[in-house]
Short mmCIF file of N, CA and C in Angstrom, two decimals:
data_model
loop_
_atom_site.label_atom_id
_atom_site.label_comp_id
_atom_site.label_asym_id
_atom_site.label_seq_id
_atom_site.Cartn_x
_atom_site.Cartn_y
_atom_site.Cartn_z
N LEU Z 1 -17.33 -7.82 19.32
CA LEU Z 1 -16.08 -8.56 19.17
C LEU Z 1 -15.72 -8.73 17.69
N ARG Z 2 -16.73 -9.02 16.86
CA ARG Z 2 -16.45 -9.15 15.42
C ARG Z 2 -15.97 -7.84 14.85
N ARG Z 3 -16.54 -6.74 15.35
CA ARG Z 3 -16.13 -5.42 14.86
C ARG Z 3 -14.64 -5.19 15.15
N ALA Z 4 -14.21 -5.51 16.34
CA ALA Z 4 -12.79 -5.34 16.70
C ALA Z 4 -11.91 -6.19 15.79
N ASP Z 5 -12.32 -7.40 15.50
CA ASP Z 5 -11.56 -8.26 14.60
C ASP Z 5 -11.47 -7.65 13.20
N ARG Z 6 -12.58 -7.11 12.72
CA ARG Z 6 -12.58 -6.50 11.39
C ARG Z 6 -11.65 -5.29 11.36
N ILE Z 7 -11.69 -4.48 12.42
CA ILE Z 7 -10.82 -3.30 12.48
C ILE Z 7 -9.36 -3.72 12.50
N ARG Z 8 -9.03 -4.73 13.29
CA ARG Z 8 -7.64 -5.24 13.32
C ARG Z 8 -7.21 -5.73 11.94
N ASP Z 9 -8.10 -6.44 11.26
CA ASP Z 9 -7.79 -6.93 9.92
C ASP Z 9 -7.52 -5.77 8.96
N LEU Z 10 -8.34 -4.73 9.04
CA LEU Z 10 -8.15 -3.58 8.15
C LEU Z 10 -6.84 -2.86 8.43
N ILE Z 11 -6.49 -2.73 9.70
CA ILE Z 11 -5.20 -2.11 10.06
C ILE Z 11 -4.05 -2.95 9.52
N GLU Z 12 -4.15 -4.27 9.65
CA GLU Z 12 -3.09 -5.16 9.18
C GLU Z 12 -2.86 -5.05 7.68
N ILE Z 13 -3.92 -4.77 6.92
CA ILE Z 13 -3.74 -4.68 5.46
C ILE Z 13 -3.50 -3.26 4.98
N GLY Z 14 -3.30 -2.33 5.93
CA GLY Z 14 -2.84 -1.01 5.54
C GLY Z 14 -3.83 0.13 5.63
N PHE Z 15 -5.01 -0.10 6.17
CA PHE Z 15 -5.97 0.99 6.30
C PHE Z 15 -5.60 1.88 7.49
N SER Z 16 -5.74 3.18 7.30
CA SER Z 16 -5.52 4.11 8.40
C SER Z 16 -6.78 4.17 9.25
N THR Z 17 -6.66 4.75 10.43
CA THR Z 17 -7.85 4.89 11.28
C THR Z 17 -8.87 5.81 10.62
N ARG Z 18 -8.42 6.79 9.89
CA ARG Z 18 -9.34 7.68 9.16
C ARG Z 18 -10.12 6.90 8.11
N GLU Z 19 -9.43 6.04 7.37
CA GLU Z 19 -10.11 5.22 6.36
C GLU Z 19 -11.10 4.26 7.01
N ILE Z 20 -10.71 3.70 8.12
CA ILE Z 20 -11.59 2.77 8.83
C ILE Z 20 -12.83 3.50 9.35
N ARG Z 21 -12.61 4.69 9.87
CA ARG Z 21 -13.74 5.49 10.36
C ARG Z 21 -14.75 5.74 9.24
N ALA Z 22 -14.27 5.97 8.03
CA ALA Z 22 -15.16 6.20 6.89
C ALA Z 22 -15.96 4.95 6.53
N MET Z 23 -15.50 3.79 7.00
CA MET Z 23 -16.17 2.52 6.70
C MET Z 23 -17.03 2.04 7.87
N ARG Z 24 -17.25 2.88 8.86
CA ARG Z 24 -17.92 2.42 10.09
C ARG Z 24 -19.27 1.76 9.85
N ALA Z 25 -19.97 2.18 8.82
CA ALA Z 25 -21.28 1.56 8.54
C ALA Z 25 -21.13 0.08 8.18
N CYS Z 26 -19.99 -0.28 7.66
CA CYS Z 26 -19.75 -1.68 7.26
C CYS Z 26 -19.17 -2.52 8.40
N LEU Z 27 -18.92 -1.90 9.52
CA LEU Z 27 -18.23 -2.60 10.61
C LEU Z 27 -19.14 -2.96 11.77
N SER Z 28 -20.40 -2.73 11.63
CA SER Z 28 -21.35 -2.97 12.71
C SER Z 28 -21.43 -4.46 13.05
N ASP Z 29 -21.49 -4.75 14.34
CA ASP Z 29 -21.68 -6.14 14.78
C ASP Z 29 -23.04 -6.66 14.38
N GLU Z 30 -23.98 -5.76 14.15
CA GLU Z 30 -25.33 -6.16 13.78
C GLU Z 30 -25.44 -6.44 12.28
N GLY Z 31 -24.40 -6.12 11.54
CA GLY Z 31 -24.43 -6.32 10.09
C GLY Z 31 -24.67 -7.77 9.72
N SER Z 32 -25.39 -7.97 8.64
CA SER Z 32 -25.72 -9.34 8.24
C SER Z 32 -24.70 -9.93 7.28
N GLY Z 33 -23.69 -9.15 6.93
CA GLY Z 33 -22.69 -9.66 6.01
C GLY Z 33 -21.96 -8.52 5.32
N PRO Z 34 -21.39 -8.82 4.16
CA PRO Z 34 -20.61 -7.81 3.45
C PRO Z 34 -21.46 -6.59 3.08
N CYS Z 35 -20.81 -5.45 2.95
CA CYS Z 35 -21.54 -4.25 2.57
C CYS Z 35 -20.86 -3.63 1.35
N GLU Z 36 -21.66 -3.04 0.47
CA GLU Z 36 -21.12 -2.49 -0.77
C GLU Z 36 -20.07 -1.42 -0.53
N GLY Z 37 -20.27 -0.60 0.50
CA GLY Z 37 -19.28 0.43 0.81
C GLY Z 37 -17.93 -0.17 1.13
N GLY Z 38 -17.93 -1.33 1.77
CA GLY Z 38 -16.67 -2.01 2.09
C GLY Z 38 -15.97 -2.48 0.83
N ILE Z 39 -16.72 -2.98 -0.11
CA ILE Z 39 -16.14 -3.43 -1.38
C ILE Z 39 -15.50 -2.25 -2.11
N GLU Z 40 -16.20 -1.12 -2.11
CA GLU Z 40 -15.67 0.08 -2.76
C GLU Z 40 -14.38 0.55 -2.10
N LYS Z 41 -14.37 0.58 -0.77
CA LYS Z 41 -13.17 1.04 -0.05
C LYS Z 41 -12.00 0.07 -0.24
N LEU Z 42 -12.26 -1.23 -0.25
CA LEU Z 42 -11.19 -2.20 -0.50
C LEU Z 42 -10.65 -2.07 -1.92
N THR Z 43 -11.52 -1.81 -2.87
CA THR Z 43 -11.10 -1.62 -4.26
C THR Z 43 -10.23 -0.36 -4.37
N GLU Z 44 -10.63 0.71 -3.69
CA GLU Z 44 -9.83 1.94 -3.68
C GLU Z 44 -8.47 1.69 -3.04
N LYS Z 45 -8.44 0.95 -1.94
CA LYS Z 45 -7.17 0.65 -1.25
C LYS Z 45 -6.26 -0.16 -2.16
N LEU Z 46 -6.82 -1.12 -2.87
CA LEU Z 46 -6.03 -1.93 -3.79
C LEU Z 46 -5.43 -1.07 -4.90
N ALA Z 47 -6.21 -0.15 -5.44
CA ALA Z 47 -5.70 0.76 -6.47
C ALA Z 47 -4.57 1.63 -5.91
N HIS Z 48 -4.73 2.08 -4.68
CA HIS Z 48 -3.68 2.89 -4.04
C HIS Z 48 -2.40 2.08 -3.86
N ILE Z 49 -2.54 0.85 -3.41
CA ILE Z 49 -1.38 -0.03 -3.23
C ILE Z 49 -0.71 -0.29 -4.58
N ASP Z 50 -1.50 -0.49 -5.62
CA ASP Z 50 -0.93 -0.70 -6.96
C ASP Z 50 -0.13 0.52 -7.42
N ARG Z 51 -0.66 1.74 -7.15
CA ARG Z 51 0.07 2.96 -7.52
C ARG Z 51 1.38 3.05 -6.74
N LEU Z 52 1.33 2.76 -5.44
CA LEU Z 52 2.54 2.79 -4.63
C LEU Z 52 3.56 1.77 -5.12
N SER Z 53 3.08 0.60 -5.47
CA SER Z 53 3.97 -0.45 -5.96
C SER Z 53 4.64 -0.02 -7.28
N ALA Z 54 3.86 0.59 -8.17
CA ALA Z 54 4.42 1.06 -9.44
C ALA Z 54 5.45 2.16 -9.20
N ASP Z 55 5.15 3.07 -8.27
CA ASP Z 55 6.11 4.14 -7.94
C ASP Z 55 7.40 3.56 -7.39
N LEU Z 56 7.28 2.58 -6.50
CA LEU Z 56 8.48 1.95 -5.94
C LEU Z 56 9.28 1.21 -7.00
N ALA Z 57 8.60 0.55 -7.91
CA ALA Z 57 9.28 -0.17 -8.99
C ALA Z 57 10.05 0.82 -9.86
N GLU Z 58 9.45 1.98 -10.13
CA GLU Z 58 10.12 3.00 -10.93
C GLU Z 58 11.34 3.55 -10.20
N LYS Z 59 11.21 3.79 -8.91
CA LYS Z 59 12.35 4.27 -8.13
C LYS Z 59 13.44 3.22 -8.06
N ARG Z 60 13.06 1.97 -7.95
CA ARG Z 60 14.04 0.88 -7.90
C ARG Z 60 14.83 0.83 -9.20
N ARG Z 61 14.11 0.95 -10.33
CA ARG Z 61 14.80 0.95 -11.63
C ARG Z 61 15.77 2.12 -11.73
N ALA Z 62 15.37 3.29 -11.23
CA ALA Z 62 16.23 4.47 -11.28
C ALA Z 62 17.49 4.25 -10.43
N VAL Z 63 17.33 3.66 -9.26
CA VAL Z 63 18.49 3.38 -8.40
C VAL Z 63 19.41 2.37 -9.07
N LEU Z 64 18.84 1.34 -9.68
CA LEU Z 64 19.66 0.35 -10.38
C LEU Z 64 20.42 0.99 -11.54
N ASP Z 65 19.76 1.89 -12.28
CA ASP Z 65 20.43 2.58 -13.38
C ASP Z 65 21.59 3.43 -12.88
N ARG Z 66 21.37 4.16 -11.79
CA ARG Z 66 22.45 5.00 -11.23
C ARG Z 66 23.59 4.14 -10.70
N LEU Z 67 23.24 3.04 -10.07
CA LEU Z 67 24.27 2.13 -9.56
C LEU Z 67 25.11 1.58 -10.70
N ALA Z 68 24.46 1.17 -11.78
CA ALA Z 68 25.19 0.65 -12.94
C ALA Z 68 26.08 1.73 -13.53
N ALA Z 69 25.60 2.96 -13.61
CA ALA Z 69 26.40 4.06 -14.17
C ALA Z 69 27.61 4.33 -13.28
N LEU Z 70 27.43 4.31 -11.97
CA LEU Z 70 28.55 4.53 -11.06
C LEU Z 70 29.58 3.41 -11.18
N LYS Z 71 29.12 2.19 -11.27
CA LYS Z 71 30.06 1.06 -11.43
C LYS Z 71 30.81 1.18 -12.74
N ASP Z 72 30.13 1.58 -13.82
CA ASP Z 72 30.80 1.78 -15.10
C ASP Z 72 31.84 2.88 -15.01
N ASP Z 73 31.47 3.99 -14.35
CA ASP Z 73 32.43 5.09 -14.19
C ASP Z 73 33.63 4.65 -13.39
N LEU Z 74 33.41 3.90 -12.34
CA LEU Z 74 34.51 3.42 -11.50
C LEU Z 74 35.41 2.47 -12.29
N ALA Z 75 34.80 1.59 -13.07
CA ALA Z 75 35.57 0.64 -13.88
C ALA Z 75 36.42 1.40 -14.90
N THR Z 76 35.88 2.46 -15.46
CA THR Z 76 36.63 3.27 -16.42
C THR Z 76 37.82 3.93 -15.76
N LEU Z 77 37.65 4.45 -14.55
CA LEU Z 77 38.75 5.08 -13.80
C LEU Z 77 39.83 4.07 -13.47
N VAL Z 78 39.44 2.87 -13.10
CA VAL Z 78 40.40 1.83 -12.72
C VAL Z 78 41.19 1.37 -13.95
N ASP Z 79 40.54 1.33 -15.11
CA ASP Z 79 41.19 0.89 -16.33
C ASP Z 79 42.24 1.89 -16.82
N HIS Z 80 42.13 3.12 -16.41
CA HIS Z 80 43.09 4.15 -16.90
C HIS Z 80 44.25 4.27 -16.02
#
């Protein structure tokens, strides 16, 4: 039962089933507590999320720049 809860938690925070499968040694109901492999995988997931977040922030800035340029172009057309 604890294993199922851990798997649900990992899915909720963005782990794929493939990633979870790679962590199976850390998901045993017989485990006595945290496992080093789990810490490593969580650290890797956090780094991946940080990269995705940075990529999205960069894309957001690019969209805002294009939007501002389009509004400026439109304002110029209206002024003429």
